[in-house]
Structures are given as C-alpha cells and as structure tokens.
Coordinates of N, CA, C and O in Angstrom, one line a residue:
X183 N 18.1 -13.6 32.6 CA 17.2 -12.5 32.8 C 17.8 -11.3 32.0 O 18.9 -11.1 32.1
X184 N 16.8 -10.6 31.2 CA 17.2 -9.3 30.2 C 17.5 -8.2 31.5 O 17.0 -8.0 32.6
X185 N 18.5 -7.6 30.7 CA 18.1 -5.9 31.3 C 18.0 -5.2 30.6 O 18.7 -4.9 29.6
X186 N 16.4 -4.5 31.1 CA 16.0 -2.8 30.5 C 17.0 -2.3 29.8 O 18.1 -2.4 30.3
X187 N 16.7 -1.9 28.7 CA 17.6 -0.3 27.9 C 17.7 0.5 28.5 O 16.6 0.7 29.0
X188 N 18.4 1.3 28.9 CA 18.5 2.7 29.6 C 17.7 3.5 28.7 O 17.6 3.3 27.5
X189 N 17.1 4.5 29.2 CA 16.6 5.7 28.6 C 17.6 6.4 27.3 O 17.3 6.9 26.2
X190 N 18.8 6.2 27.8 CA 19.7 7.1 26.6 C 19.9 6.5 25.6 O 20.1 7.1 24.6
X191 N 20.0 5.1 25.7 CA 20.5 4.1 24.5 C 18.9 3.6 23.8 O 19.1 2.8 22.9
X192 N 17.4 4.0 24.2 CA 16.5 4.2 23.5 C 16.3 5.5 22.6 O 16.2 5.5 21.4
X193 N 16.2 6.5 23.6 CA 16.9 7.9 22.6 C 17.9 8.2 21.5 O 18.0 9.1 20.7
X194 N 18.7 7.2 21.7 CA 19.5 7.2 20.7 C 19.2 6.9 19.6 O 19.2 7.5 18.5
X195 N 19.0 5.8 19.9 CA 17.8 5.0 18.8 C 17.0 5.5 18.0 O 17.1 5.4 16.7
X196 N 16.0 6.3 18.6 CA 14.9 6.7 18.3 C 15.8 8.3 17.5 O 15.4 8.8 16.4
X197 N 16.7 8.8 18.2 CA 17.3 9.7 17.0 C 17.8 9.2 15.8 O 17.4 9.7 14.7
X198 N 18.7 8.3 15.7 CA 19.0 7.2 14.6 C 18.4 6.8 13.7 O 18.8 6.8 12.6
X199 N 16.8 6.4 14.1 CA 16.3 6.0 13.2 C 15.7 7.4 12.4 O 15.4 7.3 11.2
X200 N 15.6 8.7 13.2 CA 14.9 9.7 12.8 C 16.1 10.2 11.7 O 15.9 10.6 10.5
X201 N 17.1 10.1 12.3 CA 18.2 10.7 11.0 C 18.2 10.1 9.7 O 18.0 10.7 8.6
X202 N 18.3 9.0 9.8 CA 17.9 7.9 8.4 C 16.6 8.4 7.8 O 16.6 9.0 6.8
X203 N 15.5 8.2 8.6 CA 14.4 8.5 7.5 C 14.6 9.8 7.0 O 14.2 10.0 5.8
X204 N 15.2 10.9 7.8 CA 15.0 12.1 7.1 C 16.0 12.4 5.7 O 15.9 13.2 4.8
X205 N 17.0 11.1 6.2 CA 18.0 11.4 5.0 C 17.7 10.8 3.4 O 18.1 11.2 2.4
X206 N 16.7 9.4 3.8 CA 16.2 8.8 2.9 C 14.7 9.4 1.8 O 14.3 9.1 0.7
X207 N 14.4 10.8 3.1 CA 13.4 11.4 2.1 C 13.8 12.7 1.4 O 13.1 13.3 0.5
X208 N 15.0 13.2 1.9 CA 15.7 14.2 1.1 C 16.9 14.0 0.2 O 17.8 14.7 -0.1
X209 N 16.7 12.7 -0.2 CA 17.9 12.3 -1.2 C 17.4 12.3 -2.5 O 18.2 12.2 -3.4
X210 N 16.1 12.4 -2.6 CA 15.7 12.0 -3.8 C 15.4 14.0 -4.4 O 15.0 14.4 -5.5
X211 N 15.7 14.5 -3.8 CA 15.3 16.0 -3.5 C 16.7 16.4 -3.8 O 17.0 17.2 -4.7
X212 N 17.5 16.1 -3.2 CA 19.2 16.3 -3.5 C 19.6 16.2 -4.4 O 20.2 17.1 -5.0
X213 N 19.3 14.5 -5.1 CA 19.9 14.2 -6.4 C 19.2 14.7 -7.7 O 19.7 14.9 -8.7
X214 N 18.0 14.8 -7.4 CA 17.3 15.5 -9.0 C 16.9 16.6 -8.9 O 15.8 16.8 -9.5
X215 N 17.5 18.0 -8.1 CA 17.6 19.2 -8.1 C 17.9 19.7 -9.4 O 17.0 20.3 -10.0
X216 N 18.8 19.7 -9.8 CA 19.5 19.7 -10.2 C 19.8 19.8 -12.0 O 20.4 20.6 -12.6
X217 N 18.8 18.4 -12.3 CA 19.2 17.6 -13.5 C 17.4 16.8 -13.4 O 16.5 16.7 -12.6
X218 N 17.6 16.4 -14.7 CA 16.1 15.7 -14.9 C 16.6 14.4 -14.3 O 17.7 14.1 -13.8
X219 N 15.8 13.8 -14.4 CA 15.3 11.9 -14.0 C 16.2 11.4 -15.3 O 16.1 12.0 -16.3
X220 N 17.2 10.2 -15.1 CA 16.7 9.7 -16.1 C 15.8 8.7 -17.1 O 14.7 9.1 -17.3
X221 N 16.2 7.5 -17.8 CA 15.2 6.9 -18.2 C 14.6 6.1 -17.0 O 13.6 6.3 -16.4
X222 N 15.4 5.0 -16.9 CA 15.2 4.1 -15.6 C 14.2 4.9 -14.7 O 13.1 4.4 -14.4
X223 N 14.5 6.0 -14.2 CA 13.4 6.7 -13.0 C 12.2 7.1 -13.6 O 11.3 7.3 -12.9
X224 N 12.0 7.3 -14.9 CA 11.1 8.1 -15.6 C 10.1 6.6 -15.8 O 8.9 6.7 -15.7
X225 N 10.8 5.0 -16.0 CA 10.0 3.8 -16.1 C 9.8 3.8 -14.8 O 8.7 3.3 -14.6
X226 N 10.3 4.1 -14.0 CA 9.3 3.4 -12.4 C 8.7 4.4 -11.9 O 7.8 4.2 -11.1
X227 N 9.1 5.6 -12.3 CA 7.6 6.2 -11.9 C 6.5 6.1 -12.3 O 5.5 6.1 -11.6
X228 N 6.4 5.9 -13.7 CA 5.3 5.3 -14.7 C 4.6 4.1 -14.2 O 3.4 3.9 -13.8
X229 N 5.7 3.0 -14.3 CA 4.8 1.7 -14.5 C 4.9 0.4 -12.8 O 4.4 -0.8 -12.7
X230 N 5.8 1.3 -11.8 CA 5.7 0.5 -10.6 C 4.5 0.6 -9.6 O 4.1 -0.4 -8.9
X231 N 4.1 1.8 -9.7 CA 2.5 1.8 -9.0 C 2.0 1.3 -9.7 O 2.8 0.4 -9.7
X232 N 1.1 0.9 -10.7 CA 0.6 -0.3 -11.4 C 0.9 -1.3 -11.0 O 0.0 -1.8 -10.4
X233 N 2.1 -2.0 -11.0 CA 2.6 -3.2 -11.0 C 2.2 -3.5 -9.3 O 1.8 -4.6 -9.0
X234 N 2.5 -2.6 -8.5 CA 2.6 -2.8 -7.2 C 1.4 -2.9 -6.8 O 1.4 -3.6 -5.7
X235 N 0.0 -2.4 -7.3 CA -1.3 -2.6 -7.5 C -1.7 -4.2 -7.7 O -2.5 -4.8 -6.8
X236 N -1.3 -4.9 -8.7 CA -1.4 -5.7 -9.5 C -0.9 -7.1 -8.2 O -1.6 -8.1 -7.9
X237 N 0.2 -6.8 -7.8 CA 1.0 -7.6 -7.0 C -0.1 -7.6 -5.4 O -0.1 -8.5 -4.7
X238 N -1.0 -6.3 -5.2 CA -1.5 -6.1 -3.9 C -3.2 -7.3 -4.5 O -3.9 -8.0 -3.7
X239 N -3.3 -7.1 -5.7 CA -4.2 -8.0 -6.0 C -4.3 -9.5 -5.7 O -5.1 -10.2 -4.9
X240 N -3.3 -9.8 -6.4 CA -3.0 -10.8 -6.3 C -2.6 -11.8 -5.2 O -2.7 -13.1 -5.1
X241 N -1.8 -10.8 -4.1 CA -2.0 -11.2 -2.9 C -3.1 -11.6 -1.9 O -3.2 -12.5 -1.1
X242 N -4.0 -10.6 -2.4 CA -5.3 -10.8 -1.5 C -6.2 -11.5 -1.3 O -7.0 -11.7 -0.3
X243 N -6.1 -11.9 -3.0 CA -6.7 -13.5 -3.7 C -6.7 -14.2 -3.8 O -7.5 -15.0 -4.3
X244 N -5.0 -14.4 -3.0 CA -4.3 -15.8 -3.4 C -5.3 -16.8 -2.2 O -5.7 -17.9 -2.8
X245 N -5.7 -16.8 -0.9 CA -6.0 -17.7 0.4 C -7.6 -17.4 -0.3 O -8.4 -17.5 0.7
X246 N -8.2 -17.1 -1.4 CA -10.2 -16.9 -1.7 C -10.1 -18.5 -2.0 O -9.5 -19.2 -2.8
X247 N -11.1 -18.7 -0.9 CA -11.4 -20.2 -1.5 C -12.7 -20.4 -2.5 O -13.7 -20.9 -2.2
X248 N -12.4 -20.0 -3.4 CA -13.3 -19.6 -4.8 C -14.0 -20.7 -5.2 O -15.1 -20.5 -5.8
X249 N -13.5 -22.3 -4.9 CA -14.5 -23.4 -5.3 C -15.5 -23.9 -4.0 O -16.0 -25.0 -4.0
X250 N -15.8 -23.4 -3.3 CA -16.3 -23.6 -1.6 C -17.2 -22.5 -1.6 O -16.9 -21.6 -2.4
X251 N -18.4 -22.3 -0.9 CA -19.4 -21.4 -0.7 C -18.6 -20.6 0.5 O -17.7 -20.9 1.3
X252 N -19.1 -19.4 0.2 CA -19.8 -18.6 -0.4 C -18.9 -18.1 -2.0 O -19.2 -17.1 -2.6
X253 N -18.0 -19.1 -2.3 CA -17.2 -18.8 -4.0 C -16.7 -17.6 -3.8 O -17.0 -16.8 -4.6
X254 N -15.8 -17.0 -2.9 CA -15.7 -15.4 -3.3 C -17.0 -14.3 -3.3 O -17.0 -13.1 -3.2
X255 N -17.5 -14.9 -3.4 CA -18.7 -13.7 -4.0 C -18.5 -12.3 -2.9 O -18.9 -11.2 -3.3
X256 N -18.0 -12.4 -1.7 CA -18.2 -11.0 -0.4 C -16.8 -10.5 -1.6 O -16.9 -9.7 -2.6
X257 N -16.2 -10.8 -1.4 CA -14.2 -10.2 -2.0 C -14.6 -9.6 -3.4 O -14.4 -8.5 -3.8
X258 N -15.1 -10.8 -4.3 CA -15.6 -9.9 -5.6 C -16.5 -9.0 -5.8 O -16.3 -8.2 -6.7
X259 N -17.5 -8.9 -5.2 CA -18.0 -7.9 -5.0 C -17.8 -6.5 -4.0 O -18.4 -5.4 -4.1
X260 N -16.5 -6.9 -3.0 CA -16.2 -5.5 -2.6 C -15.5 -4.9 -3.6 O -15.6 -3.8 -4.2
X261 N -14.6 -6.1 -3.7 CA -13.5 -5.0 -5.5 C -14.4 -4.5 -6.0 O -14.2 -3.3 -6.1
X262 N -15.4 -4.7 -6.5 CA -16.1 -4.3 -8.2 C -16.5 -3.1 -7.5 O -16.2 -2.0 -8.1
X263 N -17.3 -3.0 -6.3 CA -17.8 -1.7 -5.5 C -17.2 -0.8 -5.6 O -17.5 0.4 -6.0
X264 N -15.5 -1.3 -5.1 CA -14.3 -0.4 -4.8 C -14.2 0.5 -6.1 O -14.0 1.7 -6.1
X265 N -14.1 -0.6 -7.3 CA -13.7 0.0 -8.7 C -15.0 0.5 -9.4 O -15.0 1.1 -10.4
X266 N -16.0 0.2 -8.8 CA -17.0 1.1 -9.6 C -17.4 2.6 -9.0 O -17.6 3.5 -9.7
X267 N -17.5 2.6 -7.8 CA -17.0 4.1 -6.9 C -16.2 4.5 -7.3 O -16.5 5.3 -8.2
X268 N -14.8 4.4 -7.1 CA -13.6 4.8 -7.4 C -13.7 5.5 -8.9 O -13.4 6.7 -9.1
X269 N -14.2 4.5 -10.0 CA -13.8 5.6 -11.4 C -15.6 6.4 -11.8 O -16.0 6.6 -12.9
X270 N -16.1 6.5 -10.8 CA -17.4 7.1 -10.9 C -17.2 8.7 -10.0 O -17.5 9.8 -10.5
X271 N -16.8 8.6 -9.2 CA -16.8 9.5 -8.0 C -15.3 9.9 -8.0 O -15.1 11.1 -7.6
X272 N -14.0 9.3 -8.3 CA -12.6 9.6 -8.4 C -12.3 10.1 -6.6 O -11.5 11.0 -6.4
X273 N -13.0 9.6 -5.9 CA -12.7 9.6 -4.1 C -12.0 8.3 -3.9 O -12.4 7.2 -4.3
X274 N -10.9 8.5 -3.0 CA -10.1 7.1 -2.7 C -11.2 7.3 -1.6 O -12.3 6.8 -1.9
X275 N -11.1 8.0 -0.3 CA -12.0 7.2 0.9 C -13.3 6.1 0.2 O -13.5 4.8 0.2
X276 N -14.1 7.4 -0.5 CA -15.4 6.5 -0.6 C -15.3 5.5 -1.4 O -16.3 4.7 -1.3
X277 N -14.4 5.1 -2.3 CA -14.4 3.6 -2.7 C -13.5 3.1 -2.0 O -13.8 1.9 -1.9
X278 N -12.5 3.2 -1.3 CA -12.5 2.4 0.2 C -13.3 1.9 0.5 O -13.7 0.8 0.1
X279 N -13.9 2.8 1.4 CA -15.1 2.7 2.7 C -16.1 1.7 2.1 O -16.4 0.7 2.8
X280 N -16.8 2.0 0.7 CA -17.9 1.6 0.0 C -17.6 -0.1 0.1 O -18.2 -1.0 0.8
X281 N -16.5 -0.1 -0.6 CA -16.2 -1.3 -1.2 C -16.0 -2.6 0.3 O -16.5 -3.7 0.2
X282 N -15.2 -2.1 1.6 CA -14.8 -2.6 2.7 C -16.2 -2.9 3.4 O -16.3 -3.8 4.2
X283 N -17.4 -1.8 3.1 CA -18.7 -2.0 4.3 C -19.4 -3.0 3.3 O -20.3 -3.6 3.9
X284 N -19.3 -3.2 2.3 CA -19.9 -4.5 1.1 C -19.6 -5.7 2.0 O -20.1 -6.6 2.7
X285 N -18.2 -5.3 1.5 CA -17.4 -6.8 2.1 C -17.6 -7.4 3.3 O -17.6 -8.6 3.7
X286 N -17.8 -6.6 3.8 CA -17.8 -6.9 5.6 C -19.5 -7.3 6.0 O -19.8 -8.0 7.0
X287 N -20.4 -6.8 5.1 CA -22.1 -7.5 5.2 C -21.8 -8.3 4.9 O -21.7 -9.4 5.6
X288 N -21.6 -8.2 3.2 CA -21.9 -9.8 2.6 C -20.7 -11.0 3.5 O -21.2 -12.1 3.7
X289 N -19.5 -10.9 3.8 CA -19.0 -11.9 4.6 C -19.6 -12.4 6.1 O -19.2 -13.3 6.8
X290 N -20.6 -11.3 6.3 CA -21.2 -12.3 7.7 C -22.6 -12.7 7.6 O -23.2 -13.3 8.5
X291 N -23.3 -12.0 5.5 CA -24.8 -12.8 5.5 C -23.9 -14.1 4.7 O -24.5 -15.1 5.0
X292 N -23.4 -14.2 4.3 CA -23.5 -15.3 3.0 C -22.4 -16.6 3.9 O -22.2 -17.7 3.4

C-alpha cells in the first residue's frame, strides 16, 4: 500500500520545479547580455524552426494511410487550407482553425 505525499514534500516540489524553469528561461538573458550570439546560435536560430516544422510534418504523415480510401484526401487538404490561409491572411489562428474545421468535415463525410 502507497502513502500519500505530505503537503510539504509536494510544495517542495512544485517550488523546485518553479526554480528550474525560471532559471532555464533567464539563462539565455544572462549569457548574451552581454556579448553577441555566436555562430552556432546565430545557425539555430535561423534554420531549427524550419527543421522542427519539417520533422512535425512528417510526423503527422507518417500513420496516413494514403493507398486505402479516403487516400489522405481530409489531412491534404487541411494542410493546403492551413497553408493557403496562413500566406494569404499571415493569421496563425485562422489558418489553424480554417485548416482543422476542413479536416474534421471532410474526415467524417469521406
């Protein structure tokens, strides 16, 4: 049989974890006060949102059973929505939203 955490050794915790995150989002504020980026930081700022884009694609696509009806067709056509809103309008919500309420008809007509 478990025993309950005490209230103080959750609180602890929950300060613990708070101290870390605050320290993890003021480090980057600490260290390049200072002094510029150098190269290395200057390439992932650049080119890892991309990549990390790229990697969320690919993820999403991997389980589309693309040779089987309905072919993808709800998933490809929410992307294209997503991406045709998105560089028309330059709103993240509404090519969200746009692209997700596609998806979600055509995956329960088709």
């Amino acid at each position: 049989m478990s025993r309950p955490y005490p209230l103080a050794l959750a609180a602890a915790a929950i300060a613990v974890s708070g101290l870390i995150i605050y320290g993890t989002r003021l480090l980057p504020f600490a260290v390049f006060s200072r002094r510029t980026p150098g190269a290395f930081v200057r390439f992932v700022e650049k080119y890892i949102p991309s990549v990390i884009m790229a990697v969320l694609v690919v993820y999403c696509y991997k389980d589309v059973p693309f040779s089987a009806a309905p072919f993808g067709i709800p998933h490809i056509a929410g992307a294209a929505v997503t991406a045709i809103v998105h560089l028309s309008c330059r709103n993240a919500m509404a090519s969200i939203f746009s692209g997700t309420a596609l998806y979600m008809v055509l995956s329960r007509l088709l």
